């Protein structure tokens, strides 16, 4: 039976450590602060951001929720970001995506001070990460490393295959694994004979955004599978494809009309020695890592990192 890597338990551990660090910083009169910018009314974003703000309160961080209207312009958003860059009580700036069409997201994200870029989306942070310099790494890939590290799953010398090359997950996950001395392969939609490569993976990271894309024949028996995907299944046909005979999921599907499946087919997990479930895996770590990044940003901005020569965490 494979081991289930419990995202909730690890998120709780990280949050506890962040809360302790916040207490410690309070002794020097520092209270890390996060500005969460939520534009318009995207229901999923509202849920995420509410949860981010609530977690700040739980851990003792200051937070400021800013809610520009759906009609906001790029210029107005740039003015807001500029004001947040200058505020001393704000250590982290989170601009929840997606943004309305009229807002130029690239220009806006590039305007966030790299020192306050707790999402790790700024090209300066991507470059620092690549160069192995202290950086704010994107939260989900940082969570992937924490899951492996805190479950004592070796990374050094292992074959890690990352399926997906997004700037937010695939590329930074590959960089972080490389810094931990994995032999890293990045695969994507144009990769030839994908299965031949994924079958080499001691650690397989699935971040393609396609439901159940990784099937059993693509998995090396005994490997570790990290499933970053979050896909909603709404048809009976799709449900049966992934969960036929699973009574618990069937009950959830009938009750809500949908269920969540990752990028890995549930049957593929059975071949692994350990895997992150969906839901209940990596997704739960994203907010914990955002909190951790905010405290890290607060320390870095004040020159309080114990070891300023350290490589990316
Ligand atoms: N939208 C969905 N996930 C994220 C995230 O991690 N950060 C931001 N800023 N927006 C998101």
mmCIF file of N, CA and C in Angstrom, residues 15 50-61 287-288 291:
data_model
loop_
_atom_site.group_PDB
_atom_site.id
_atom_site.type_symbol
_atom_site.label_atom_id
_atom_site.label_comp_id
_atom_site.label_asym_id
_atom_site.label_seq_id
_atom_site.Cartn_x
_atom_site.Cartn_y
_atom_site.Cartn_z
ATOM 1 N N UNK A 15 2.744 26.190 9.416
ATOM 2 C CA UNK A 15 2.039 27.350 9.997
ATOM 3 C C UNK A 15 2.456 27.542 11.457
ATOM 4 N N UNK A 50 -9.873 35.125 0.952
ATOM 5 C CA UNK A 50 -10.436 35.128 2.309
ATOM 6 C C UNK A 50 -9.604 34.188 3.195
ATOM 7 N N UNK A 51 -9.273 33.043 2.634
ATOM 8 C CA UNK A 51 -8.499 32.063 3.385
ATOM 9 C C UNK A 51 -7.087 32.585 3.688
ATOM 10 N N UNK A 52 -6.496 33.308 2.746
ATOM 11 C CA UNK A 52 -5.152 33.875 2.946
ATOM 12 C C UNK A 52 -5.180 34.912 4.067
ATOM 13 N N UNK A 53 -6.192 35.786 4.034
ATOM 14 C CA UNK A 53 -6.309 36.846 5.045
ATOM 15 C C UNK A 53 -6.577 36.233 6.425
ATOM 16 N N UNK A 54 -7.426 35.216 6.441
ATOM 17 C CA UNK A 54 -7.762 34.548 7.706
ATOM 18 C C UNK A 54 -6.522 33.858 8.296
ATOM 19 N N UNK A 55 -5.719 33.250 7.425
ATOM 20 C CA UNK A 55 -4.506 32.573 7.908
ATOM 21 C C UNK A 55 -3.519 33.594 8.482
ATOM 22 N N UNK A 56 -3.434 34.773 7.860
ATOM 23 C CA UNK A 56 -2.586 35.837 8.424
ATOM 24 C C UNK A 56 -3.005 36.103 9.869
ATOM 25 N N UNK A 57 -4.308 36.252 10.086
ATOM 26 C CA UNK A 57 -4.806 36.560 11.440
ATOM 27 C C UNK A 57 -4.452 35.427 12.407
ATOM 28 N N UNK A 58 -4.639 34.192 11.955
ATOM 29 C CA UNK A 58 -4.343 33.034 12.816
ATOM 30 C C UNK A 58 -2.879 32.996 13.250
ATOM 31 N N UNK A 59 -1.990 33.404 12.343
ATOM 32 C CA UNK A 59 -0.551 33.276 12.617
ATOM 33 C C UNK A 59 0.061 34.552 13.188
ATOM 34 N N UNK A 60 -0.751 35.614 13.294
ATOM 35 C CA UNK A 60 -0.263 36.857 13.894
ATOM 36 C C UNK A 60 0.330 37.851 12.912
ATOM 37 N N UNK A 61 0.150 37.596 11.604
ATOM 38 C CA UNK A 61 0.628 38.560 10.617
ATOM 39 C C UNK A 61 -0.420 39.664 10.445
ATOM 40 N N UNK A 287 -0.950 28.144 0.766
ATOM 41 C CA UNK A 287 -1.166 29.270 1.689
ATOM 42 C C UNK A 287 -0.108 29.264 2.796
ATOM 43 N N UNK A 288 0.233 28.073 3.280
ATOM 44 C CA UNK A 288 1.274 27.991 4.319
ATOM 45 C C UNK A 288 2.586 28.581 3.797
ATOM 46 N N UNK A 291 2.519 32.364 3.672
ATOM 47 C CA UNK A 291 2.785 32.941 4.995
ATOM 48 C C UNK A 291 4.286 32.916 5.275
#
